[in-house]
Coordinates of C-alpha atoms in Angstrom, one line a residue:
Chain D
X12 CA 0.0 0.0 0.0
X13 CA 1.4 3.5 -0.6
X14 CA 1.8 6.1 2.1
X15 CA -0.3 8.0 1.1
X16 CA -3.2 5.6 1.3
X17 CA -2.0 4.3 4.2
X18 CA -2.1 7.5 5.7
X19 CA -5.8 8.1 5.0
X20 CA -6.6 4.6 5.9
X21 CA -5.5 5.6 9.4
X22 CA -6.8 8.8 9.6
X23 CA -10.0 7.5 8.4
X24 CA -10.0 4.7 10.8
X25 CA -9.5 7.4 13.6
X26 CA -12.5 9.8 12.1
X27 CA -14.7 7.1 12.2
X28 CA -14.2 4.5 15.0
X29 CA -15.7 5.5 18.5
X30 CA -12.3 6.3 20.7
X31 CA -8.8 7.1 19.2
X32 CA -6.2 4.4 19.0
X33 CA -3.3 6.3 20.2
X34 CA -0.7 4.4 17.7
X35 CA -2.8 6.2 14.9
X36 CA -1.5 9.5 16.3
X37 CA 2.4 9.4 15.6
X38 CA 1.8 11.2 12.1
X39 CA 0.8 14.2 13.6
X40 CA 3.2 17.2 14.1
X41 CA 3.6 16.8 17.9
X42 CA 2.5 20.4 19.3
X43 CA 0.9 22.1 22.6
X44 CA -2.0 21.3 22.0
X45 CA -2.2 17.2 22.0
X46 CA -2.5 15.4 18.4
X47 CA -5.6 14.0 19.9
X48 CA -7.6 16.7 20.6
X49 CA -6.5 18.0 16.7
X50 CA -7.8 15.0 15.6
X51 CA -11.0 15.2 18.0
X52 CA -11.9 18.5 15.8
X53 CA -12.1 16.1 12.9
X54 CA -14.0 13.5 14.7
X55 CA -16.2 16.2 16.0
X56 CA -17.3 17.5 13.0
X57 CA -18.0 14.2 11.1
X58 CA -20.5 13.4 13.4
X59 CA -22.2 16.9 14.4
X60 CA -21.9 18.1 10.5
X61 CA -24.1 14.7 9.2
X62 CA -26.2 14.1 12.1
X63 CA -27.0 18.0 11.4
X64 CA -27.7 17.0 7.8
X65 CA -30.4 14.5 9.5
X66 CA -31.8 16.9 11.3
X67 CA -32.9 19.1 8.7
X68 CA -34.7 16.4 7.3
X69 CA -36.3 15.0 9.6
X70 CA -37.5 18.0 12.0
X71 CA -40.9 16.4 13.0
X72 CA -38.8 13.4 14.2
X73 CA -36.9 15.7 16.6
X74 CA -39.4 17.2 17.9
X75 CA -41.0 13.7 18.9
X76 CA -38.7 12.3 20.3
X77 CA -36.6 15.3 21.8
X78 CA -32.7 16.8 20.7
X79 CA -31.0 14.7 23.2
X80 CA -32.4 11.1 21.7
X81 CA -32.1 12.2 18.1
X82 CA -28.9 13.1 18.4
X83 CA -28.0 10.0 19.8
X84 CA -30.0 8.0 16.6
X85 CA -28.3 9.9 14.4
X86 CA -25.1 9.4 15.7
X87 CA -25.7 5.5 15.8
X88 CA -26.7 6.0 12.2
X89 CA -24.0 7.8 11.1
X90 CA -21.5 5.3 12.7
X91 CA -24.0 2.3 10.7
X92 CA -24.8 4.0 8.1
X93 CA -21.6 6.8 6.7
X94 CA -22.7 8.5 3.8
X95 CA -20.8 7.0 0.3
X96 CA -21.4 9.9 -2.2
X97 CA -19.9 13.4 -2.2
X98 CA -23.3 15.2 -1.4
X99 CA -25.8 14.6 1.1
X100 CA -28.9 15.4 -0.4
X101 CA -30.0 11.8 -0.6
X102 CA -28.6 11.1 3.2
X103 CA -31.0 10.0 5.5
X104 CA -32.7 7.5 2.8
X105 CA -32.2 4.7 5.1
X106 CA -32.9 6.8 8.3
X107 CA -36.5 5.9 8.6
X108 CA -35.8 1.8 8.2
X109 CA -32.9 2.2 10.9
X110 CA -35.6 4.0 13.4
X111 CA -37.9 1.1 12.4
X112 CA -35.4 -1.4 13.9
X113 CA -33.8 1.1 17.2
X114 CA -35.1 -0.7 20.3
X115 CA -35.3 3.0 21.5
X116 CA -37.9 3.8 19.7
X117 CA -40.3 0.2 20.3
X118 CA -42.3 2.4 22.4
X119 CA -43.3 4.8 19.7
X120 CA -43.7 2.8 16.5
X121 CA -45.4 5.7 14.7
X122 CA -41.9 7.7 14.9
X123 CA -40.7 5.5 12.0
X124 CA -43.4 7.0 9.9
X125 CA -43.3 9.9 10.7
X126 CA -39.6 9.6 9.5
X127 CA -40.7 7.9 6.4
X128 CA -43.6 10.8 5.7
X129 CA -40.3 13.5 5.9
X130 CA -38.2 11.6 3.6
X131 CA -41.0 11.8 1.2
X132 CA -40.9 15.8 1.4
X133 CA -37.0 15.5 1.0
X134 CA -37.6 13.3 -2.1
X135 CA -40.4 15.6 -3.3
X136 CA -38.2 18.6 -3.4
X137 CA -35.3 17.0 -5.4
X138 CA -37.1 15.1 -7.7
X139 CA -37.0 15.5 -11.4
X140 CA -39.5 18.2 -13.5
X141 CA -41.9 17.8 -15.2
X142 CA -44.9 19.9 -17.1
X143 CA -47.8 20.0 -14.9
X144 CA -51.5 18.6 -16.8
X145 CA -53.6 21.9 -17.3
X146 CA -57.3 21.5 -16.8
X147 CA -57.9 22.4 -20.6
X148 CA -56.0 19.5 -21.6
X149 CA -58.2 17.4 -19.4
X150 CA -61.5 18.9 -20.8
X151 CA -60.7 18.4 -24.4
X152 CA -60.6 14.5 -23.6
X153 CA -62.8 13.2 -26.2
X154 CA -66.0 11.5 -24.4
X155 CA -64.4 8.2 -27.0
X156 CA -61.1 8.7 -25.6
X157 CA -63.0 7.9 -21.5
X158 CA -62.0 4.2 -21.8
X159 CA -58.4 3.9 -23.4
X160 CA -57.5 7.7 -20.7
X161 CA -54.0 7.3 -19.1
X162 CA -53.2 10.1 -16.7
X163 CA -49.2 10.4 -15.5
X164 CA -48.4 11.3 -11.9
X165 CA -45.7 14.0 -11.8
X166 CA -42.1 12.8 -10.6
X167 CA -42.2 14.5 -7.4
X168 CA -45.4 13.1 -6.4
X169 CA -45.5 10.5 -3.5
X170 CA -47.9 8.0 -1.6
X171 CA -47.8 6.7 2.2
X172 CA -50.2 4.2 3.6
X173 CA -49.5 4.2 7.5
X174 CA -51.4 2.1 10.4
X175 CA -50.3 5.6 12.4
X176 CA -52.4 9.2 11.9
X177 CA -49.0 10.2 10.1
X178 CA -50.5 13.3 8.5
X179 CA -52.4 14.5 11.8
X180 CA -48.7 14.4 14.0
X181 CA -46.5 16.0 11.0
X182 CA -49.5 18.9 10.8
X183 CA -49.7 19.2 14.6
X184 CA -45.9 19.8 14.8
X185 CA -45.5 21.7 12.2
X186 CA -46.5 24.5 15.0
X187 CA -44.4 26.3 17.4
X188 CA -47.2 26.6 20.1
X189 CA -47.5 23.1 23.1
X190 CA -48.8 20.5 20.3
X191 CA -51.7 19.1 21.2
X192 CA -52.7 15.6 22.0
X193 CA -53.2 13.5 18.8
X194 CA -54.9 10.1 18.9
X195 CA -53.0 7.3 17.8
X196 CA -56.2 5.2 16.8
X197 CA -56.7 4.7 13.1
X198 CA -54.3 5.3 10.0
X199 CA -54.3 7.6 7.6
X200 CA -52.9 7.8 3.7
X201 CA -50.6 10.8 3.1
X202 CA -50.3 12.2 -0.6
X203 CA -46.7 14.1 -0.4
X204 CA -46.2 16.6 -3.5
X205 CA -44.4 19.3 -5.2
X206 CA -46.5 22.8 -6.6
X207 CA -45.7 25.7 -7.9
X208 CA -45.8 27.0 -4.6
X209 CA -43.6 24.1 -2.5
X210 CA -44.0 20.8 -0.8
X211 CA -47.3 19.9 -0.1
X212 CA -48.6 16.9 2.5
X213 CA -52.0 16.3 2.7
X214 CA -54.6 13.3 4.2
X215 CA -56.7 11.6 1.5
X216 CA -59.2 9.5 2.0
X217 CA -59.1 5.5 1.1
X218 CA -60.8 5.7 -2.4
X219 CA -58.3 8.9 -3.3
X220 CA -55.5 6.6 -2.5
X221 CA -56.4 3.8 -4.6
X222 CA -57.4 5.8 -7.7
X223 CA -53.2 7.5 -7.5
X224 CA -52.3 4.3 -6.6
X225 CA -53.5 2.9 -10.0
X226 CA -52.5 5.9 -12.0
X227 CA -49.2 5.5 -10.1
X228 CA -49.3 2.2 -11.8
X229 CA -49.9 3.0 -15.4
X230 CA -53.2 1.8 -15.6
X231 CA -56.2 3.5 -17.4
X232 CA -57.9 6.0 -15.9
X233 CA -61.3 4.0 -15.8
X234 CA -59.3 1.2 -14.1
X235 CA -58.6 3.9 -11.4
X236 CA -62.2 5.2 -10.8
X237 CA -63.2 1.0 -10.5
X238 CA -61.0 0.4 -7.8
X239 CA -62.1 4.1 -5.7
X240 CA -65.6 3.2 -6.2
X241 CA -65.2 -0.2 -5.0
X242 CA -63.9 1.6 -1.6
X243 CA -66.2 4.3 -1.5
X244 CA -69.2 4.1 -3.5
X245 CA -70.3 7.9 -3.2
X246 CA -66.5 8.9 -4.8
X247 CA -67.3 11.4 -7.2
X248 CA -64.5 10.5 -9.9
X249 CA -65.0 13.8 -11.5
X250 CA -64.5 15.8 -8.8
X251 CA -61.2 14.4 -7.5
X252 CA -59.6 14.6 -10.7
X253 CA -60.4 18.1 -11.3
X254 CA -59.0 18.5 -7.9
X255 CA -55.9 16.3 -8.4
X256 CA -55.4 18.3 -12.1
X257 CA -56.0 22.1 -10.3
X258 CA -53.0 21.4 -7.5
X259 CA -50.2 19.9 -9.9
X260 CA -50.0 15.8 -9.0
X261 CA -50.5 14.9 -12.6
X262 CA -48.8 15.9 -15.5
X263 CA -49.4 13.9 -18.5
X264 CA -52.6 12.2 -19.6
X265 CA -52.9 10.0 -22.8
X266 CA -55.5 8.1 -24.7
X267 CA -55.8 5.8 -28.1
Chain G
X27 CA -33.0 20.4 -15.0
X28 CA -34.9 22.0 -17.9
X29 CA -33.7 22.2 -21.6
X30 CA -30.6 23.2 -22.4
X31 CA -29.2 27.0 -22.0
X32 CA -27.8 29.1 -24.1
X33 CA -24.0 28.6 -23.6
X34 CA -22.7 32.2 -23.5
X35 CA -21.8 31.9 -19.8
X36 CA -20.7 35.0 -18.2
X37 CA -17.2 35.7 -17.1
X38 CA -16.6 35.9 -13.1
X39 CA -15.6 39.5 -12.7
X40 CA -12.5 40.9 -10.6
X41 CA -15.4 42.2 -8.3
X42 CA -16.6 41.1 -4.4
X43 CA -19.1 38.0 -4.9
X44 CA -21.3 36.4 -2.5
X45 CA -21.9 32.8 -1.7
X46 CA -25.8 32.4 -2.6
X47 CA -27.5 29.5 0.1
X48 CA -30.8 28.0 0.3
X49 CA -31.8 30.5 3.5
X50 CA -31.5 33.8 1.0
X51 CA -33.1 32.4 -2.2
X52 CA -36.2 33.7 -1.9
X53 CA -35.1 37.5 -1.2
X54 CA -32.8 37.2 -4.4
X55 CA -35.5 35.7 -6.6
X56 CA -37.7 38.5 -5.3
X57 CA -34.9 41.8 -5.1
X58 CA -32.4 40.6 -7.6
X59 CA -30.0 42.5 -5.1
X60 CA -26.9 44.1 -6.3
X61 CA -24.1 41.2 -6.2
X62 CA -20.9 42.0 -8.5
X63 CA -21.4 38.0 -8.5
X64 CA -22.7 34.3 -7.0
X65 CA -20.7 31.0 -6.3
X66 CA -22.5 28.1 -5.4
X67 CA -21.6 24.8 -3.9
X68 CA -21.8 22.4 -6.9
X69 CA -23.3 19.4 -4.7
X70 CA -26.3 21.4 -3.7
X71 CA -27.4 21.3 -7.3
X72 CA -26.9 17.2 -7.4
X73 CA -30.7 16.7 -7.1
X74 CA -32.8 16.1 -10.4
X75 CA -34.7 19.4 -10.1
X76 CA -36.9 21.2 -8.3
X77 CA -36.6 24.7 -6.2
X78 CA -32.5 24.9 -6.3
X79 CA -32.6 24.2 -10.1
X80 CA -35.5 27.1 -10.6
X81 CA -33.8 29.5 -8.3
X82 CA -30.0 28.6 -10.2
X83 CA -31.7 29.0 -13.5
X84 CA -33.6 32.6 -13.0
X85 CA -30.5 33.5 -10.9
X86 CA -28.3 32.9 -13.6
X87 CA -29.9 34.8 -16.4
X88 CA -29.0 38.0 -14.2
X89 CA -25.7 37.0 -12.6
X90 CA -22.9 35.6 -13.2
X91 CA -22.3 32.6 -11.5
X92 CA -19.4 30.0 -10.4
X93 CA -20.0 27.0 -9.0
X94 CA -17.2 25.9 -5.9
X95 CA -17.3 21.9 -5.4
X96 CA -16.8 20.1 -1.8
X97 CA -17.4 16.8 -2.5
X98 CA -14.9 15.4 -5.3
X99 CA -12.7 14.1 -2.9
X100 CA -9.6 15.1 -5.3
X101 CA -7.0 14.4 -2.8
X102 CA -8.3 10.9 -1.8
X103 CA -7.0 7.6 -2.9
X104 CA -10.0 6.0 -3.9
X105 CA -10.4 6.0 -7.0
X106 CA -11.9 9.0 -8.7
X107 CA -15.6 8.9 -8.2
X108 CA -16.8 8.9 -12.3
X109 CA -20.5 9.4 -11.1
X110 CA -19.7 12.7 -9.3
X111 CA -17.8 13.4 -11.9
X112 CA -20.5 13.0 -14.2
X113 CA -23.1 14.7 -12.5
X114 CA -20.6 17.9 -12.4
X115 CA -19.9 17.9 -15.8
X116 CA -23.6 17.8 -16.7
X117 CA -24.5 20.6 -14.2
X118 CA -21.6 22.4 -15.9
X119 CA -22.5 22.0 -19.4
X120 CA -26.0 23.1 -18.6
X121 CA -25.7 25.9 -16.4
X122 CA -21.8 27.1 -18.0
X123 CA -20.7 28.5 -14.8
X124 CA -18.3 31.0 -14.9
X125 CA -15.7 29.7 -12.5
X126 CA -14.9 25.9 -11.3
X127 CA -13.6 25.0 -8.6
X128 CA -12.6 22.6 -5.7
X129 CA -10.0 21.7 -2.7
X130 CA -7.1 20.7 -1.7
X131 CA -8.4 17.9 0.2
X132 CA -9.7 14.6 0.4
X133 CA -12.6 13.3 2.0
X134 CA -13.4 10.0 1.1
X135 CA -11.4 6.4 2.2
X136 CA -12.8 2.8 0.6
X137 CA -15.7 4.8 -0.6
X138 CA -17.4 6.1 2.8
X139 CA -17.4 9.8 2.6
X140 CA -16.2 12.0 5.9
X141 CA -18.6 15.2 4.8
X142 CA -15.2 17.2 5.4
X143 CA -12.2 18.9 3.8
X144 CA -9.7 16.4 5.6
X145 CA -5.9 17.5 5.3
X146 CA -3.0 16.2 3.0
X147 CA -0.1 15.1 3.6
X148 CA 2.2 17.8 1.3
X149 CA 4.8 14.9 -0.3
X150 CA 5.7 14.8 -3.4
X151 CA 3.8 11.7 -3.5
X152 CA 0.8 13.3 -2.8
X153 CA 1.4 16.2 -5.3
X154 CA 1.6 13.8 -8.2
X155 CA -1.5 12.4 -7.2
X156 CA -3.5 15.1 -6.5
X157 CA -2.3 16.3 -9.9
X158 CA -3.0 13.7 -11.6
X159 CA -6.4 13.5 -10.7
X160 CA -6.7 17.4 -11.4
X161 CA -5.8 16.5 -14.7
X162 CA -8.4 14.0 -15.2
X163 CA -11.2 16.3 -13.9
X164 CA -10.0 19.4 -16.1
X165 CA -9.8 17.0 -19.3
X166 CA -13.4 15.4 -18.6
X167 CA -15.0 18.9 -18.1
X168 CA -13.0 20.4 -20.9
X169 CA -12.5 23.2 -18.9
X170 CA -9.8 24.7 -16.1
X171 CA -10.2 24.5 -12.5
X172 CA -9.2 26.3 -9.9
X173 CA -8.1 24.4 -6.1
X174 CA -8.6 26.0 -2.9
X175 CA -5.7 26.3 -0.1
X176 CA -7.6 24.1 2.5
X177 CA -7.8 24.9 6.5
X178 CA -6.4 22.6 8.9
X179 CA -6.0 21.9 12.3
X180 CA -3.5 19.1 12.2
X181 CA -0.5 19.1 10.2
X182 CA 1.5 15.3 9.4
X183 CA 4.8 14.7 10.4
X184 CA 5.0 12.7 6.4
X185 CA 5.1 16.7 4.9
X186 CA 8.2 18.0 3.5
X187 CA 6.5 20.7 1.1
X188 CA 5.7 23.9 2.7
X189 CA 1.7 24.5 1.6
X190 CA 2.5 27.3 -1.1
X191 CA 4.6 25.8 -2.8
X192 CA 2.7 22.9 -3.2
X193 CA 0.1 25.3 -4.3
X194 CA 2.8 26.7 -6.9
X195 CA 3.5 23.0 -7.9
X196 CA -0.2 22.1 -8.6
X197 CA -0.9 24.9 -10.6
X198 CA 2.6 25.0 -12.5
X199 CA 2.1 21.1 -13.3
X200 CA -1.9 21.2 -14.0
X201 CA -2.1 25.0 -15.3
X202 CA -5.0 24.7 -13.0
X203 CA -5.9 28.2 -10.7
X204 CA -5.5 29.1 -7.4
X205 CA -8.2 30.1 -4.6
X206 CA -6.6 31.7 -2.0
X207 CA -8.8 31.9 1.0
X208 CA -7.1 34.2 2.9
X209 CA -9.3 33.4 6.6
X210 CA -7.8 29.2 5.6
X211 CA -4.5 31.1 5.9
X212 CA -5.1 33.0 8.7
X213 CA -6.3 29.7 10.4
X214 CA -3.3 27.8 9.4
X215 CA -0.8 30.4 10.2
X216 CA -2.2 30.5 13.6
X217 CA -2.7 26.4 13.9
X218 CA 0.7 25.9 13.3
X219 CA 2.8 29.0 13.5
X220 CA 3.5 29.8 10.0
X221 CA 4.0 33.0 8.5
X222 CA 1.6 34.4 6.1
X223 CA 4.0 37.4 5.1
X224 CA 6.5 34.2 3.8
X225 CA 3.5 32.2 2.1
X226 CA 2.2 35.4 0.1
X227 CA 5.8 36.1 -1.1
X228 CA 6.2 32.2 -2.2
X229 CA 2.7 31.8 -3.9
X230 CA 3.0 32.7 -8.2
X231 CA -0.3 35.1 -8.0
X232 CA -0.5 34.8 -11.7
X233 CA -1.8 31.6 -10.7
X234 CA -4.4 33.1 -8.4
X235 CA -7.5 33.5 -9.7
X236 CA -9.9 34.0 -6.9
X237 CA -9.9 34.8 -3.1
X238 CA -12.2 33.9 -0.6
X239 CA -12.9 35.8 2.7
X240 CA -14.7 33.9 5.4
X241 CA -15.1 33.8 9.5
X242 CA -14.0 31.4 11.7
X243 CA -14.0 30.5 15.3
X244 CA -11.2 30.3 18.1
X245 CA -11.8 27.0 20.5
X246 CA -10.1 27.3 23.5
X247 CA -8.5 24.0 25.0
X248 CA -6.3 24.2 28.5
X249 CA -3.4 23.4 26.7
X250 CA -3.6 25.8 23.9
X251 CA -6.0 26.9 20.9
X252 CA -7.4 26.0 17.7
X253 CA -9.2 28.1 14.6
X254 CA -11.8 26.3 13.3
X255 CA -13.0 27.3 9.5
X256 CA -16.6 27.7 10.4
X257 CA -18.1 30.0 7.9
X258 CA -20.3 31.3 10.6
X259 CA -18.9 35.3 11.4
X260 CA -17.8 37.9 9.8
X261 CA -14.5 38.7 8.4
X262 CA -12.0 39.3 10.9
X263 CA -9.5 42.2 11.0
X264 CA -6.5 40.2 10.9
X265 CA -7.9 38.4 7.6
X266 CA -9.0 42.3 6.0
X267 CA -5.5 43.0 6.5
X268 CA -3.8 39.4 4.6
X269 CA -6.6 40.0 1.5
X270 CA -5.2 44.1 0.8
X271 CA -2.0 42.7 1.3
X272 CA -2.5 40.1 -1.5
X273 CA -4.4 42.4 -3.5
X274 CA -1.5 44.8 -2.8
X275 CA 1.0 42.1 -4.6
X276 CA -1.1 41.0 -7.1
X277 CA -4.3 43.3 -7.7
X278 CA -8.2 42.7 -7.5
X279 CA -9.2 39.1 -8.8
X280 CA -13.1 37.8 -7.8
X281 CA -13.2 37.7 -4.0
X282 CA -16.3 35.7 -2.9
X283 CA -17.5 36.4 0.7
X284 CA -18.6 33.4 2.1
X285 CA -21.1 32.4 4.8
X286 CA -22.2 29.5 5.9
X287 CA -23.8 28.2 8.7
X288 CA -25.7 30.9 10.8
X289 CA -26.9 33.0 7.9
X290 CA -27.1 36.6 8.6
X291 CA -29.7 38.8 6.8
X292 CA -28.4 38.7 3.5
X293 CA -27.3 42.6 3.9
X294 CA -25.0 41.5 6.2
X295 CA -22.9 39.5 3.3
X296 CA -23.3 42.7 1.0
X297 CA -21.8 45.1 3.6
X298 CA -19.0 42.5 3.7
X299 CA -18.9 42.2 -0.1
X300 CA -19.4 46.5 -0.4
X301 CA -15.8 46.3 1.9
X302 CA -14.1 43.7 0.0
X303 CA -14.9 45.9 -2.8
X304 CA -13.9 49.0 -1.8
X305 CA -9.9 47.5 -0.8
X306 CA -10.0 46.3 -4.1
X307 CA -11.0 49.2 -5.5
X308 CA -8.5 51.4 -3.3
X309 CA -5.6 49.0 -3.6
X310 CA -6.2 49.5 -7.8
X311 CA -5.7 53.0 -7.5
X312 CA -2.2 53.0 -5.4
X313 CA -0.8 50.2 -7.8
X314 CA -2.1 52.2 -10.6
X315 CA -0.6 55.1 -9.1
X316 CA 2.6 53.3 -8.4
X317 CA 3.1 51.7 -12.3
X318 CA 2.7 55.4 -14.0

């Protein structure tokens, strides 16, 4: 191995293992100040710079389960879990599995979704453009055209099915003022999206869910309204697409 | 990321710039503030699309703009990271930045990534390396680069190069460009005693094609003290005094004030920038004075 690498293999080993092996130190300038402690400003910011990078992600997490226990998550995920590209902004991907599995958290099981709902936000905001569907386009739909209708869900549109009131806690938190007691009885389905305007989370009902759960899939449009009727046979179709069209979740529709 | 651009990018002038971050998009999207310049962090332009790519693409069309990399991990031994790479050089051919730049640093070992600037080793060893790999990056982007003195707060036993003139080296061998960030080298000179008067007369500044002002903070231990390079205050007096020295020896060149944790209102940066400009500006005249 050359020196250099075997350099950085040691200093890496240092960064990144929880004390300092003191024979790792002897290619440090001696000074003052001990080589340690240099190196401690390294180690330092490693952890405090990512698990700040997790933070900012998952701010509804924090809040639930308080600074002093999120820190210490995301310091156990940053020793499990290093990042391995040069930028962060997909960091924290596996965050919401890893709280899933901390024995920490088996008290609170909806934390976990919580975590997964603000990963979807994070996805949202970075993912890929696309045109939005204008109404017009919608209403000149051929009434021949009904059967063969394929609407496209834009990119940065996502879907969460959770035993927990996920929506209900992040909207609760999303307030400075004492939150106020949520009822953990009953789930909910989150639609997550990006307007023109920023990231958007919202509850929807069952038969919303299964209708962008179809489109999601590539299925016709008609296959869609089947599957919301069958959960909720007072679903006005029409109405939830014009609504779904107005606030930016589709953004291509097609037809034979 | 929308269609492509027109390619006429614009030239990075020999003004004060400001680093543009997330917290002060929305005023400059809404005041198109005066800024002689931006420089963005390249990485925080890695995502698909979205708000950073709208705000880069209106902010571009009325500034121009150079985009400053932390994540290429130049100095590491890995090998170079091709999708990084990649996504760089399509962000560069889209958006035709000005100015390119990135460290001398490494930050990566067996592909897990520190989220730091760590600190080389200066060997000549590590100089071929780091400009071999400086080599690669400018030939893949088609384009020059310019690497950044790096702040440290340990220094290895292995160097035998002083930090200038492995600067000098880089940029003689590469015909890359220099950053000199003149807080990094108020940090170092205080972390391990060097003296800046020495490393200003060493460095070529022919090669220097950009200077970076920053704040930083002083921890205090029992047994002595460390600067940390943490982006976070304003620019201290002792680092005022390095940059109108350097701009004494080798006139104005962009200078980018940079912020960037604790974001102050963003007329805080321009006061900063407005001072940066104004040495430039008055350090012109005397040279201008003293050639005639």
């Amino acid at each position: 191995m050359s020196s250099l690498r075997e350099l950085q293999r040691e200093f890496f080993e240092s960064l990144r293992q929880p004390t300092v092996n003191e024979a790792r130190v002897d290619r440090i300038v001696p000074t003052r100040l001990p080589a340690r402690k240099r190196l401690q400003i390294y180690r330092n910011h490693h952890r405090a710079s990512l698990a700040g990078a997790l933070c900012a992600c998952f701010p509804v997490v924090e809040r639930l389960v308080g600074k002093d226990c999120f820190d210490g998550l995301a310091r156990a995920y940053v020793r499990s879990h290093p990042p391995r590209r040069g930028y962060l902004h997909d960091y924290g991907q596996g965050f919401p599995g890893f709280l899933a599995r901390a024995e920490v958290l088996a008290g609170l099981p909806y934390v976990p979704e919580v975590a997964a709902l603000e990963w979807f936000r994070q996805e949202a905001y970075h993912a890929p453009d696309a045109p939005r569907l204008a109404l017009a386009r919608l209403q000149a739909v051929p009434p021949r055209a009904q059967e063969t209708l394929r609407l496209g869900l834009h990119p940065a549109v996502r879907l969460m099915r959770s035993s927990y009131p996920v929506v209900t806690i992040w909207t609760t938190n999303q307030r400075d003022d004492e939150p106020e007691t949520v009822a953990l009885d009953g789930g909910e389905n989150a639609l997550i999206w990006r307007g023109p305007d920023g990231i958007h989370v919202r509850r929807i009902g069952e038969a919303m869910q299964r209708l962008l759960r179809v489109l999601e899939a590539g299925e016709p449009f008609a296959d869609a309204c089947e599957m919301a009727l069958s959960a909720e046979p007072a679903f006005d179709p029409g109405r939830a697409l014009a609504w779904i069209c107005e606030n930016g979740v589709l953004s291509t529709a097609s037809w034979t | 990321m929308a269609a492509e651009l027109p390619t006429t990018h614009r030239p990075i002038p020999a003004t004060a710039g400001i680093g543009l971050r997330a917290p002060h998009f929305d005023q400059v999207l809404r005041e198109r503030p005066a800024a002689g310049w931006f420089e963005v962090h390249s990485e925080n332009f890695f995502g698909a699309g979205g708000r950073p790519h709208e705000v880069l693409e209106a902010v571009r069309r009325d500034y121009a703009v150079s985009f400053h990399g932390v994540g290429l991990s130049l100095g590491s031994t890995d090998p170079l990271n091709r999708d990084h790479l990649a996504r760089l050089r399509q962000l560069v051919s889209h958006y035709q930045p000005g100015l390119v730049s990135e460290h001398v640093a490494w930050s990566s070992f067996d592909g897990v990534y520190a989220n730091d600037l760590l600190p080389l080793p200066y060997t000549e060893e590590a100089l071929a390396h780091l400009c071999q790999r400086v080599d690669a990056v400018q030939e893949h982007l088609g384009r020059r680069i310019l690497m950044e003195n790096p702040s440290t707060y340990l220094a290895f036993t292995d160097s035998v190069i002083p930090e200038a003139e492995f600067l000098d080296a880089l940029a003689a061998r590469t015909g890359c460009g220099l950053i000199l960030d003149l807080n990094n080298l108020y940090v170092n000179a205080c972390n391990h005693g060097w003296d800046t008067g020495a490393y200003l007369a060493r460095l070529d500044g022919r090669a220097v094609g950009e200077f970076h002002l920053a704040g930083h903070t002083r921890r205090a231990f029992e047994d002595g003290e460390v600067l940390i390079d943490t982006h976070n205050a304003p620019v201290c007096p002792a680092v005022w005094a390095l940059f109108e020295q350097a701009v004494s020896l080798w006139g104005p060149r962009p200078a980018l004030i940079e912020w960037d944790s604790d974001l102050p209102e963003f007329r805080v940066l321009q006061a900063e920038a407005a001072q940066a400009g104004e040495i430039m500006t008055r350090q012109g005249r005397q040279r201008h004075v003293l050639a005639s």
